[in-house]
């Protein structure tokens, strides 16, 4: 499903170069549940953005279902982002002055889903993360953990086959975090692929594989048996 | 130091009322280290905003060092916010198109500190959270955990006697989170007061007292001996 080779990302800042990724190489099969861990600033979000087709590497190749993403035309990329991939951002990235309901409907609007169906699906996605009574609140009227859950609902509403979640429970109490993991495990059991950055060892246990990132490189690829 | 009585906060949304706080009452002595825990949406940030003099309650009283905060004139409130209190926001609230250095200098600019001294102090604050090599980066050029650490540095740079930290390690790996707790413990040993919202039991252990919040009320006030 995913085949990355020598992924490199360099940020140029005047005369200084920041080497965010220094040659990341690994493959992932469809239906895997992979946790990504590593120190703050080690390149996890940078890698996730490239895998989620939201950013381009400076060097290296990324094959998604056999297609080299760097060579794809823009409309094909947009289609993949909207239909195949669900992305939960580390900094949420909701439209601030817009209700939770509308934020979660947005991907369905892009996918051309009719008004009645998208209202229903957005509501159900919010209900699944415990926010049925917050659908009309704007981001400024929600708690930190509620904003995070709206971001999760938005990533799931198009029923994507690949879910990239960047620190999806960083602002959630233990119980809410466990509820999100239950949703992810259920989706994985149905055959969806989950790639999740987390800094909590407890949550990484749900994954059958952990990629340890340090200084822009895969330091260790840990595969585990059973759960 | 802190004496709150029947703190109430109601958000009016059209014909619906959200009772974020339903009568919170407790006291805290100078030099305490208190953790605040509770489910997502239970009112923790709302309470922190009131304690940090950033929001007004709908009802109830808040005495800070004997003064009833609701009765204070604006300039006195601004002075307290700038000199006495350091606040780490759950959603960071940095100026986005501004460097880490400048973001951390901002409270010192308000405090009237001279240019050379504030440059030095802002740099030292960033260095203490491991960001000496990121001082010129803007928020958009920093990782999630780095943004969080800039927010922490900004809260500490005025050397406040009371630190309110709302989920200060939600985006940090275990090691970076432990480094922040070491800073907080050091400040507490010097006599500063720390009030920290966290959802991680492991971190709440650093506190000698845990206020458990549920549905806008203090459900339990847990005091512990030793560490
Ligand atoms: N401006 C607002 N208008 C309406 N409701 C609001 C507003 N701000 C917050 N709320 C609601 O008040 C409740 C308490 O919010 P608060 O941010 O204090 O929760 P919290 O305990 O910090 O949660 P979390 O752990 O998710 O950060 C939430 O249910 C939220 O939806
Ligand atoms: N636009 C940019 N310009 C310059 N440097 C950048 C930019 N974006 C990110 N960086 C740097 O690249 C490095 C990797 O960032 P990244 O966001 O991938 O880290 P991360 O592993 O997700 O960290 P965290 O756990 O804190 O979220 C960081 O050191 C960061 O400062
Ligand atoms: Mg990140
Ligand atoms: Mg909060």
Short mmCIF file of C-alpha atoms and ligand atoms in Angstrom, two decimals:
data_model
loop_
_atom_site.label_atom_id
_atom_site.label_comp_id
_atom_site.label_asym_id
_atom_site.label_seq_id
_atom_site.Cartn_x
_atom_site.Cartn_y
_atom_site.Cartn_z
CA UNK A 1 0.00 0.00 0.00
CA UNK A 2 2.65 2.48 1.12
CA UNK A 3 6.25 2.35 -0.13
CA UNK A 4 8.56 5.22 0.79
CA UNK A 5 12.20 5.37 -0.27
CA UNK A 6 14.78 7.77 1.05
CA UNK A 7 12.21 10.47 1.92
CA UNK A 8 14.07 13.69 2.58
CA UNK A 9 12.78 17.10 3.67
CA UNK A 10 14.96 20.16 4.01
CA UNK A 11 13.60 23.51 5.14
CA UNK A 12 15.66 26.44 3.96
CA UNK A 13 15.77 29.33 6.42
CA UNK A 14 18.01 32.01 5.01
CA UNK A 15 21.50 30.53 5.19
CA UNK A 16 20.46 27.75 7.60
CA UNK A 17 19.13 24.34 6.53
CA UNK A 18 16.82 22.33 8.77
CA UNK A 19 17.00 18.63 7.86
CA UNK A 20 13.55 17.54 9.06
CA UNK A 21 13.73 14.16 7.27
CA UNK A 22 17.06 12.59 6.31
CA UNK A 23 16.12 9.57 4.21
CA UNK A 24 13.13 7.67 5.58
CA UNK A 25 12.53 4.25 4.03
CA UNK A 26 9.83 1.70 4.89
CA UNK A 27 6.79 -0.09 3.49
CA UNK A 28 3.33 -0.66 4.92
CA UNK A 29 0.63 -3.14 3.85
CA UNK A 30 -3.04 -2.38 3.52
CA UNK A 31 -4.89 -3.00 6.78
CA UNK A 32 -1.93 -2.40 9.11
CA UNK A 33 -2.17 -0.47 12.39
CA UNK A 34 1.09 1.40 12.83
CA UNK A 35 2.10 3.72 15.68
CA UNK A 36 4.79 6.35 15.12
CA UNK A 37 6.76 7.54 18.13
CA UNK A 38 9.72 9.81 18.67
CA UNK A 39 11.00 12.95 20.38
CA UNK A 40 9.50 16.39 19.82
CA UNK A 41 10.90 17.82 16.59
CA UNK A 42 12.12 14.48 15.21
CA UNK A 43 10.14 14.72 11.94
CA UNK A 44 6.93 12.78 12.64
CA UNK A 45 4.44 15.45 11.45
CA UNK A 46 6.64 16.26 8.47
CA UNK A 47 6.52 12.59 7.45
CA UNK A 48 2.77 12.37 8.09
CA UNK A 49 2.12 15.41 5.89
CA UNK A 50 4.00 13.76 3.01
CA UNK A 51 2.22 10.40 3.51
CA UNK A 52 -1.12 12.23 3.62
CA UNK A 53 -0.31 13.91 0.28
CA UNK A 54 -0.34 17.33 1.94
CA UNK A 55 3.33 18.13 1.36
CA UNK A 56 6.08 17.20 -1.07
CA UNK A 57 9.45 15.75 -0.04
CA UNK A 58 12.66 17.52 -1.08
CA UNK A 59 13.97 14.15 -2.31
CA UNK A 60 13.02 10.47 -2.37
CA UNK A 61 9.91 8.66 -3.60
CA UNK A 62 6.48 7.87 -2.20
CA UNK A 63 4.46 5.12 -3.86
CA UNK A 64 0.82 4.97 -2.74
CA UNK A 65 -0.94 1.89 -4.11
CA UNK A 66 1.77 1.65 -6.77
CA UNK A 67 1.49 5.27 -8.00
CA UNK A 68 4.43 7.63 -7.43
CA UNK A 69 2.71 10.50 -5.66
CA UNK A 70 5.28 13.12 -6.69
CA UNK A 71 4.37 12.51 -10.37
CA UNK A 72 0.58 12.77 -9.98
CA UNK A 73 -1.40 15.68 -11.44
CA UNK A 74 -3.09 18.04 -8.98
CA UNK A 75 -6.65 16.87 -9.55
CA UNK A 76 -5.64 13.25 -8.91
CA UNK A 77 -3.89 14.30 -5.67
CA UNK A 78 -6.99 16.22 -4.55
CA UNK A 79 -9.13 13.18 -5.25
CA UNK A 80 -6.84 10.91 -3.21
CA UNK A 81 -6.81 13.39 -0.34
CA UNK A 82 -10.56 13.67 -0.32
CA UNK A 83 -11.64 10.09 -1.00
CA UNK A 84 -8.89 7.73 0.12
CA UNK A 85 -7.34 9.53 3.07
CA UNK A 86 -8.60 10.88 6.39
CA UNK A 87 -6.18 13.18 8.23
CA UNK A 88 -6.31 14.25 11.87
CA UNK A 89 -3.98 17.24 12.31
CA UNK A 90 -1.85 17.74 15.42
CA UNK A 91 -3.08 21.35 15.55
CA UNK A 92 -6.65 20.46 14.52
CA UNK A 93 -6.97 23.07 11.74
CA UNK A 94 -10.72 23.58 12.03
CA UNK A 95 -12.40 26.64 10.53
CA UNK A 96 -12.65 28.75 13.70
CA UNK A 97 -15.83 30.78 13.21
CA UNK A 98 -17.71 27.75 11.89
CA UNK A 99 -19.81 25.19 13.71
CA UNK A 100 -18.63 21.65 14.45
CA UNK A 101 -21.40 20.38 12.13
CA UNK A 102 -20.23 22.47 9.21
CA UNK A 103 -16.57 21.64 9.77
CA UNK A 104 -17.38 17.94 9.59
CA UNK A 105 -19.60 18.41 6.50
CA UNK A 106 -16.79 20.13 4.58
CA UNK A 107 -15.08 16.97 3.22
CA UNK A 108 -18.50 15.68 2.12
CA UNK A 109 -19.21 18.95 0.31
CA UNK A 110 -15.93 18.51 -1.61
CA UNK A 111 -16.92 14.92 -2.38
CA UNK A 112 -20.16 16.14 -3.91
CA UNK A 113 -22.45 14.48 -1.35
CA UNK A 114 -26.04 15.74 -1.32
CA UNK A 115 -27.19 18.09 1.45
CA UNK A 116 -29.49 15.73 3.34
CA UNK A 117 -27.02 12.83 3.37
CA UNK A 118 -24.06 14.93 4.45
CA UNK A 119 -26.03 16.50 7.30
CA UNK A 120 -26.86 13.01 8.54
CA UNK A 121 -23.35 11.63 8.13
CA UNK A 122 -21.68 14.63 9.77
CA UNK A 123 -24.06 14.36 12.72
CA UNK A 124 -23.40 10.63 13.07
CA UNK A 125 -19.63 11.19 12.97
CA UNK A 126 -19.92 13.80 15.75
CA UNK A 127 -22.21 11.50 17.71
CA UNK A 128 -19.63 8.69 17.46
CA UNK A 129 -17.07 10.89 19.25
CA UNK A 130 -19.54 11.96 21.93
CA UNK A 131 -20.38 15.42 20.58
CA UNK A 132 -24.05 15.06 19.60
CA UNK A 133 -24.89 17.96 21.95
CA UNK A 134 -22.14 20.24 20.60
CA UNK A 135 -22.85 20.21 16.85
CA UNK A 136 -23.78 23.88 16.63
CA UNK A 137 -20.84 25.15 18.71
CA UNK A 138 -18.03 26.96 16.93
CA UNK A 139 -14.40 26.11 17.70
CA UNK A 140 -14.21 29.10 20.05
CA UNK A 141 -17.12 27.63 21.99
CA UNK A 142 -15.60 24.20 22.48
CA UNK A 143 -13.11 22.77 24.96
CA UNK A 144 -9.64 21.69 23.72
CA UNK A 145 -10.58 18.03 23.78
CA UNK A 146 -13.88 18.72 22.00
CA UNK A 147 -12.02 20.56 19.21
CA UNK A 148 -9.75 17.55 18.88
CA UNK A 149 -12.73 15.23 18.63
CA UNK A 150 -14.34 17.38 15.91
CA UNK A 151 -11.06 17.06 13.97
CA UNK A 152 -11.28 13.28 14.37
CA UNK A 153 -14.93 13.18 13.26
CA UNK A 154 -14.03 15.26 10.19
CA UNK A 155 -11.25 12.81 9.25
CA UNK A 156 -13.61 9.83 9.51
CA UNK A 157 -16.75 11.18 7.85
CA UNK A 158 -15.74 10.29 4.27
CA UNK A 159 -15.06 6.70 5.40
CA UNK A 160 -11.47 6.77 4.11
CA UNK A 161 -9.48 3.55 3.73
CA UNK A 162 -6.33 5.13 5.17
CA UNK A 163 -6.41 7.19 8.36
CA UNK A 164 -3.44 9.34 9.35
CA UNK A 165 -3.83 10.61 12.92
CA UNK A 166 -1.19 12.99 14.30
CA UNK A 167 -1.40 12.88 18.12
CA UNK A 168 -5.20 12.30 18.09
CA UNK A 169 -5.55 12.07 21.89
CA UNK A 170 -3.08 14.71 23.11
CA UNK A 171 -5.87 16.78 24.66
CA UNK A 172 -8.16 14.00 25.81
CA UNK A 173 -8.64 12.52 29.24
CA UNK A 174 -7.97 8.79 29.57
CA UNK A 175 -11.60 7.75 29.04
CA UNK A 176 -12.19 9.92 25.94
CA UNK A 177 -8.82 8.77 24.56
CA UNK A 178 -9.83 5.13 25.05
CA UNK A 179 -13.12 5.77 23.21
CA UNK A 180 -11.20 7.13 20.23
CA UNK A 181 -8.90 4.09 20.25
CA UNK A 182 -11.99 1.85 20.23
CA UNK A 183 -13.21 3.64 17.10
CA UNK A 184 -9.80 3.24 15.43
CA UNK A 185 -9.54 -0.44 16.34
CA UNK A 186 -13.03 -1.05 14.95
CA UNK A 187 -12.08 0.63 11.67
CA UNK A 188 -8.87 -1.39 11.50
CA UNK A 189 -10.77 -4.63 12.05
CA UNK A 190 -12.91 -3.72 9.03
CA UNK A 191 -9.72 -3.58 6.93
CA UNK A 192 -8.83 0.11 7.08
CA UNK A 193 -5.22 1.21 7.50
CA UNK A 194 -4.36 3.32 10.55
CA UNK A 195 -1.13 5.27 10.94
CA UNK A 196 -1.05 7.17 14.21
CA UNK A 197 1.56 9.40 15.80
CA UNK A 198 1.38 9.20 19.57
CA UNK A 199 3.70 9.92 22.44
CA UNK A 200 1.80 7.65 24.82
CA UNK A 201 3.23 4.13 25.14
CA UNK A 202 -0.14 2.98 26.42
CA UNK A 203 -1.83 3.86 23.14
CA UNK A 204 0.98 2.51 20.96
CA UNK A 205 0.08 -0.90 22.41
CA UNK A 206 -3.02 -0.95 20.19
CA UNK A 207 -0.77 -1.04 17.15
CA UNK A 208 0.90 -4.18 15.90
CA UNK A 209 3.90 -2.21 14.69
CA UNK A 210 5.76 0.83 16.03
CA UNK A 211 8.06 3.01 13.91
CA UNK A 212 10.50 4.84 16.16
CA UNK A 213 11.64 8.12 14.61
CA UNK A 214 14.67 10.11 15.76
CA UNK A 215 16.39 13.03 14.01
CA UNK A 216 14.55 12.57 10.73
CA UNK A 217 15.30 8.85 10.40
CA UNK A 218 13.57 5.57 11.26
CA UNK A 219 15.62 4.44 14.21
CA UNK A 220 13.74 1.19 14.78
CA UNK A 221 10.88 -0.73 13.15
CA UNK A 222 9.28 -2.77 15.92
CA UNK A 223 6.79 -5.49 14.98
CA UNK A 224 4.72 -7.20 17.64
CA UNK A 225 2.67 -10.36 17.83
CA UNK A 226 -0.92 -10.51 19.03
CA UNK A 227 -2.29 -7.67 21.16
CA UNK B 1 -3.51 32.96 48.16
CA UNK B 2 -6.51 31.78 46.13
CA UNK B 3 -10.03 31.66 47.55
CA UNK B 4 -12.89 30.88 45.16
CA UNK B 5 -16.49 30.68 46.26
CA UNK B 6 -19.35 29.31 44.23
CA UNK B 7 -17.72 30.13 40.87
CA UNK B 8 -20.33 29.81 38.18
CA UNK B 9 -20.03 30.22 34.40
CA UNK B 10 -22.95 30.04 32.04
CA UNK B 11 -22.56 30.41 28.28
CA UNK B 12 -25.69 31.61 26.55
CA UNK B 13 -26.19 30.20 23.08
CA UNK B 14 -29.45 31.46 21.69
CA UNK B 15 -32.10 29.71 23.77
CA UNK B 16 -29.66 27.12 25.17
CA UNK B 17 -27.58 27.56 28.31
CA UNK B 18 -24.26 25.75 28.78
CA UNK B 19 -23.40 25.48 32.47
CA UNK B 20 -19.61 25.23 32.22
CA UNK B 21 -19.07 25.82 35.97
CA UNK B 22 -21.81 25.15 38.50
CA UNK B 23 -20.44 26.52 41.77
CA UNK B 24 -16.76 25.73 42.28
CA UNK B 25 -15.43 26.37 45.78
CA UNK B 26 -11.92 25.78 47.13
CA UNK B 27 -8.86 27.55 48.55
CA UNK B 28 -5.17 27.25 47.73
CA UNK B 29 -2.14 28.40 49.73
CA UNK B 30 0.89 30.13 48.30
CA UNK B 31 3.53 27.61 47.23
CA UNK B 32 1.17 24.72 46.53
CA UNK B 33 1.51 22.39 43.53
CA UNK B 34 -1.99 21.43 42.45
CA UNK B 35 -3.02 19.17 39.54
CA UNK B 36 -6.49 19.53 38.03
CA UNK B 37 -7.97 16.51 36.31
CA UNK B 38 -11.32 15.65 34.75
CA UNK B 39 -13.13 14.58 31.59
CA UNK B 40 -13.02 16.55 28.37
CA UNK B 41 -15.55 19.41 28.58
CA UNK B 42 -15.87 19.30 32.38
CA UNK B 43 -14.91 22.97 32.90
CA UNK B 44 -11.15 22.85 33.63
CA UNK B 45 -10.05 25.50 31.10
CA UNK B 46 -13.01 27.70 31.96
CA UNK B 47 -11.93 27.61 35.62
CA UNK B 48 -8.28 28.22 34.70
CA UNK B 49 -9.22 31.27 32.62
CA UNK B 50 -11.05 32.78 35.59
CA UNK B 51 -8.20 31.98 38.02
CA UNK B 52 -5.72 33.49 35.56
CA UNK B 53 -7.79 36.72 35.46
CA UNK B 54 -8.53 36.19 31.76
CA UNK B 55 -12.28 35.71 32.12
CA UNK B 56 -15.04 36.73 34.50
CA UNK B 57 -17.40 34.29 36.20
CA UNK B 58 -21.16 34.66 35.76
CA UNK B 59 -21.54 34.38 39.53
CA UNK B 60 -19.44 33.72 42.64
CA UNK B 61 -16.28 35.37 43.99
CA UNK B 62 -12.56 35.00 43.40
CA UNK B 63 -10.17 36.39 46.01
CA UNK B 64 -6.54 36.56 44.88
CA UNK B 65 -4.22 37.50 47.75
CA UNK B 66 -7.24 38.92 49.54
CA UNK B 67 -8.49 41.14 46.68
CA UNK B 68 -11.82 40.32 45.03
CA UNK B 69 -10.79 40.10 41.40
CA UNK B 70 -14.26 40.90 40.02
CA UNK B 71 -14.07 44.33 41.68
CA UNK B 72 -10.61 45.32 40.44
CA UNK B 73 -10.11 48.11 37.88
CA UNK B 74 -8.76 47.11 34.46
CA UNK B 75 -5.25 48.48 34.90
CA UNK B 76 -4.83 46.57 38.17
CA UNK B 77 -6.03 43.36 36.45
CA UNK B 78 -3.58 43.91 33.58
CA UNK B 79 -0.77 44.40 36.09
CA UNK B 80 -1.63 41.18 37.92
CA UNK B 81 -1.83 39.26 34.64
CA UNK B 82 1.53 40.58 33.50
CA UNK B 83 3.54 40.53 36.73
CA UNK B 84 2.09 37.96 39.08
CA UNK B 85 0.74 35.29 36.73
CA UNK B 86 2.21 33.09 34.01
CA UNK B 87 -0.34 31.28 31.83
CA UNK B 88 0.27 28.35 29.49
CA UNK B 89 -2.75 28.03 27.19
CA UNK B 90 -4.14 24.66 26.10
CA UNK B 91 -4.18 25.96 22.54
CA UNK B 92 -0.85 27.82 22.85
CA UNK B 93 -2.09 31.17 21.45
CA UNK B 94 1.23 32.30 20.01
CA UNK B 95 1.41 35.07 17.42
CA UNK B 96 1.68 32.89 14.30
CA UNK B 97 3.80 34.98 11.93
CA UNK B 98 6.21 35.93 14.69
CA UNK B 99 9.42 34.25 15.84
CA UNK B 100 9.68 32.21 19.03
CA UNK B 101 12.10 34.85 20.37
CA UNK B 102 9.64 37.68 19.82
CA UNK B 103 6.70 35.72 21.23
CA UNK B 104 8.63 35.12 24.44
CA UNK B 105 9.78 38.78 24.62
CA UNK B 106 6.21 40.05 24.42
CA UNK B 107 5.37 39.84 28.18
CA UNK B 108 8.67 41.58 28.94
CA UNK B 109 7.81 44.37 26.49
CA UNK B 110 4.51 44.89 28.35
CA UNK B 111 6.43 44.90 31.64
CA UNK B 112 8.65 47.71 30.33
CA UNK B 113 11.88 45.70 30.38
CA UNK B 114 14.77 47.19 28.37
CA UNK B 115 15.69 45.73 24.99
CA UNK B 116 19.01 44.13 25.89
CA UNK B 117 17.72 42.48 29.08
CA UNK B 118 14.55 41.12 27.47
CA UNK B 119 16.50 39.62 24.56
CA UNK B 120 18.71 37.82 27.05
CA UNK B 121 15.85 36.64 29.27
CA UNK B 122 13.72 35.46 26.34
CA UNK B 123 16.68 33.52 24.96
CA UNK B 124 17.37 31.92 28.34
CA UNK B 125 13.72 30.93 28.74
CA UNK B 126 13.76 29.26 25.31
CA UNK B 127 17.07 27.60 26.13
CA UNK B 128 15.61 26.17 29.35
CA UNK B 129 12.93 24.34 27.33
CA UNK B 130 15.47 23.03 24.79
CA UNK B 131 14.77 25.52 21.97
CA UNK B 132 18.01 27.51 21.80
CA UNK B 133 18.36 26.49 18.14
CA UNK B 134 14.79 27.42 17.22
CA UNK B 135 14.57 31.04 18.47
CA UNK B 136 14.15 32.58 15.01
CA UNK B 137 11.54 30.08 13.78
CA UNK B 138 7.95 31.27 13.46
CA UNK B 139 5.09 29.11 14.80
CA UNK B 140 4.48 27.77 11.29
CA UNK B 141 8.09 26.58 11.23
CA UNK B 142 7.94 24.67 14.49
CA UNK B 143 6.72 21.21 15.45
CA UNK B 144 3.63 20.88 17.68
CA UNK B 145 5.71 20.10 20.74
CA UNK B 146 8.07 22.99 20.00
CA UNK B 147 5.10 25.41 19.79
CA UNK B 148 3.94 24.10 23.16
CA UNK B 149 7.39 24.67 24.64
CA UNK B 150 7.50 28.26 23.33
CA UNK B 151 4.17 28.84 25.09
CA UNK B 152 5.72 27.48 28.30
CA UNK B 153 8.82 29.66 27.95
CA UNK B 154 6.60 32.71 27.40
CA UNK B 155 4.66 31.95 30.60
CA UNK B 156 7.85 31.66 32.65
CA UNK B 157 9.89 34.56 31.29
CA UNK B 158 8.43 37.21 33.64
CA UNK B 159 9.28 34.98 36.63
CA UNK B 160 5.66 34.96 37.87
CA UNK B 161 4.86 33.74 41.37
CA UNK B 162 1.77 31.84 40.17
CA UNK B 163 1.90 29.57 37.12
CA UNK B 164 -1.30 28.29 35.52
CA UNK B 165 -0.53 25.57 32.97
CA UNK B 166 -3.41 24.12 30.95
CA UNK B 167 -2.30 20.71 29.59
CA UNK B 168 1.36 21.83 29.25
CA UNK B 169 2.64 18.47 27.97
CA UNK B 170 -0.22 17.29 25.72
CA UNK B 171 2.02 17.41 22.64
CA UNK B 172 5.30 16.34 24.19
CA UNK B 173 7.05 12.98 24.15
CA UNK B 174 7.76 11.43 27.54
CA UNK B 175 11.29 12.83 27.82
CA UNK B 176 10.38 16.42 26.87
CA UNK B 177 7.37 16.23 29.19
CA UNK B 178 9.62 15.09 32.05
CA UNK B 179 11.97 18.03 31.38
CA UNK B 180 9.06 20.46 31.70
CA UNK B 181 7.99 18.82 34.98
CA UNK B 182 11.54 19.23 36.27
CA UNK B 183 11.33 22.96 35.52
CA UNK B 184 7.96 23.23 37.28
CA UNK B 185 9.17 21.28 40.32
CA UNK B 186 12.22 23.54 40.56
CA UNK B 187 10.03 26.64 40.48
CA UNK B 188 7.73 25.15 43.11
CA UNK B 189 10.68 24.38 45.40
CA UNK B 190 11.62 28.07 45.17
CA UNK B 191 8.19 28.94 46.56
CA UNK B 192 6.17 29.54 43.39
CA UNK B 193 2.60 28.26 43.10
CA UNK B 194 1.82 25.82 40.28
CA UNK B 195 -1.70 24.95 39.14
CA UNK B 196 -1.63 22.52 36.26
CA UNK B 197 -4.39 20.83 34.27
CA UNK B 198 -3.29 17.46 33.02
CA UNK B 199 -4.98 14.29 31.86
CA UNK B 200 -1.92 12.16 32.60
CA UNK B 201 -1.98 10.41 35.98
CA UNK B 202 1.79 10.03 35.76
CA UNK B 203 2.25 13.81 35.78
CA UNK B 204 -0.37 14.46 38.44
CA UNK B 205 1.93 12.50 40.77
CA UNK B 206 4.27 15.52 40.88
CA UNK B 207 1.53 17.49 42.62
CA UNK B 208 0.76 17.18 46.29
CA UNK B 209 -2.93 17.80 45.67
CA UNK B 210 -5.33 16.84 42.88
CA UNK B 211 -8.64 18.59 42.25
CA UNK B 212 -10.95 16.28 40.33
CA UNK B 213 -13.46 18.23 38.23
CA UNK B 214 -16.61 16.75 36.71
CA UNK B 215 -19.55 18.56 35.10
CA UNK B 216 -18.51 22.01 36.32
CA UNK B 217 -18.01 20.99 39.95
CA UNK B 218 -15.16 19.89 42.20
CA UNK B 219 -15.95 16.23 42.61
CA UNK B 220 -13.03 15.43 44.88
CA UNK B 221 -10.15 17.31 46.55
CA UNK B 222 -7.37 14.76 46.99
CA UNK B 223 -4.41 15.68 49.20
CA UNK B 224 -1.34 13.48 49.29
CA UNK B 225 1.64 13.12 51.57
CA UNK B 226 5.24 13.17 50.43
CA UNK B 227 6.08 12.53 46.78
N1 LIG C 1 -17.86 30.18 24.43
C1 LIG C 1 -18.55 29.07 24.75
N2 LIG C 1 -19.86 28.97 24.43
C2 LIG C 1 -20.55 27.86 24.74
N3 LIG C 1 -20.06 26.79 25.38
C3 LIG C 1 -18.75 26.82 25.72
C4 LIG C 1 -17.92 27.95 25.41
N4 LIG C 1 -16.68 27.68 25.86
C5 LIG C 1 -16.72 26.46 26.42
N5 LIG C 1 -17.96 25.93 26.33
C6 LIG C 1 -18.41 24.63 26.84
O1 LIG C 1 -18.13 24.62 28.24
C7 LIG C 1 -17.70 23.32 28.65
C8 LIG C 1 -16.41 23.42 29.44
O2 LIG C 1 -15.35 23.80 28.60
P1 LIG C 1 -13.84 23.75 29.09
O3 LIG C 1 -13.02 24.29 27.97
O4 LIG C 1 -13.72 24.44 30.39
O5 LIG C 1 -13.62 22.20 29.30
P2 LIG C 1 -12.28 21.41 29.71
O6 LIG C 1 -12.54 20.71 30.99
O7 LIG C 1 -11.10 22.32 29.65
O8 LIG C 1 -12.17 20.32 28.57
P3 LIG C 1 -10.88 19.68 27.81
O9 LIG C 1 -10.31 18.66 28.74
O10 LIG C 1 -11.51 19.06 26.60
O11 LIG C 1 -9.94 20.78 27.48
C9 LIG C 1 -17.55 22.48 27.39
O12 LIG C 1 -18.57 21.51 27.34
C10 LIG C 1 -17.66 23.47 26.23
O13 LIG C 1 -18.38 22.95 25.12
N1 LIG C 2 8.50 25.36 7.87
C1 LIG C 2 9.56 24.98 8.60
N2 LIG C 2 10.72 25.69 8.49
C2 LIG C 2 11.80 25.33 9.22
N3 LIG C 2 11.85 24.29 10.08
C3 LIG C 2 10.72 23.56 10.22
C4 LIG C 2 9.52 23.87 9.50
N4 LIG C 2 8.57 22.99 9.87
C5 LIG C 2 9.13 22.15 10.77
N5 LIG C 2 10.43 22.50 10.99
C6 LIG C 2 11.39 21.81 11.85
O1 LIG C 2 11.46 20.45 11.41
C7 LIG C 2 11.60 19.59 12.53
C8 LIG C 2 10.58 18.47 12.45
O2 LIG C 2 9.28 18.99 12.66
P1 LIG C 2 8.03 18.03 12.88
O3 LIG C 2 6.82 18.90 13.00
O4 LIG C 2 7.99 17.00 11.81
O5 LIG C 2 8.37 17.32 14.27
P2 LIG C 2 7.52 16.30 15.14
O6 LIG C 2 8.30 15.04 15.23
O7 LIG C 2 6.13 16.21 14.61
O8 LIG C 2 7.51 16.97 16.57
P3 LIG C 2 6.37 17.05 17.72
O9 LIG C 2 6.40 15.73 18.43
O10 LIG C 2 6.87 18.17 18.57
O11 LIG C 2 5.08 17.36 17.07
C9 LIG C 2 11.44 20.43 13.80
O12 LIG C 2 12.69 20.54 14.43
C10 LIG C 2 10.94 21.78 13.29
O13 LIG C 2 11.51 22.87 14.00
MG1 LIG C 3 4.30 16.79 15.35
MG1 LIG C 4 -9.46 22.44 28.44
#
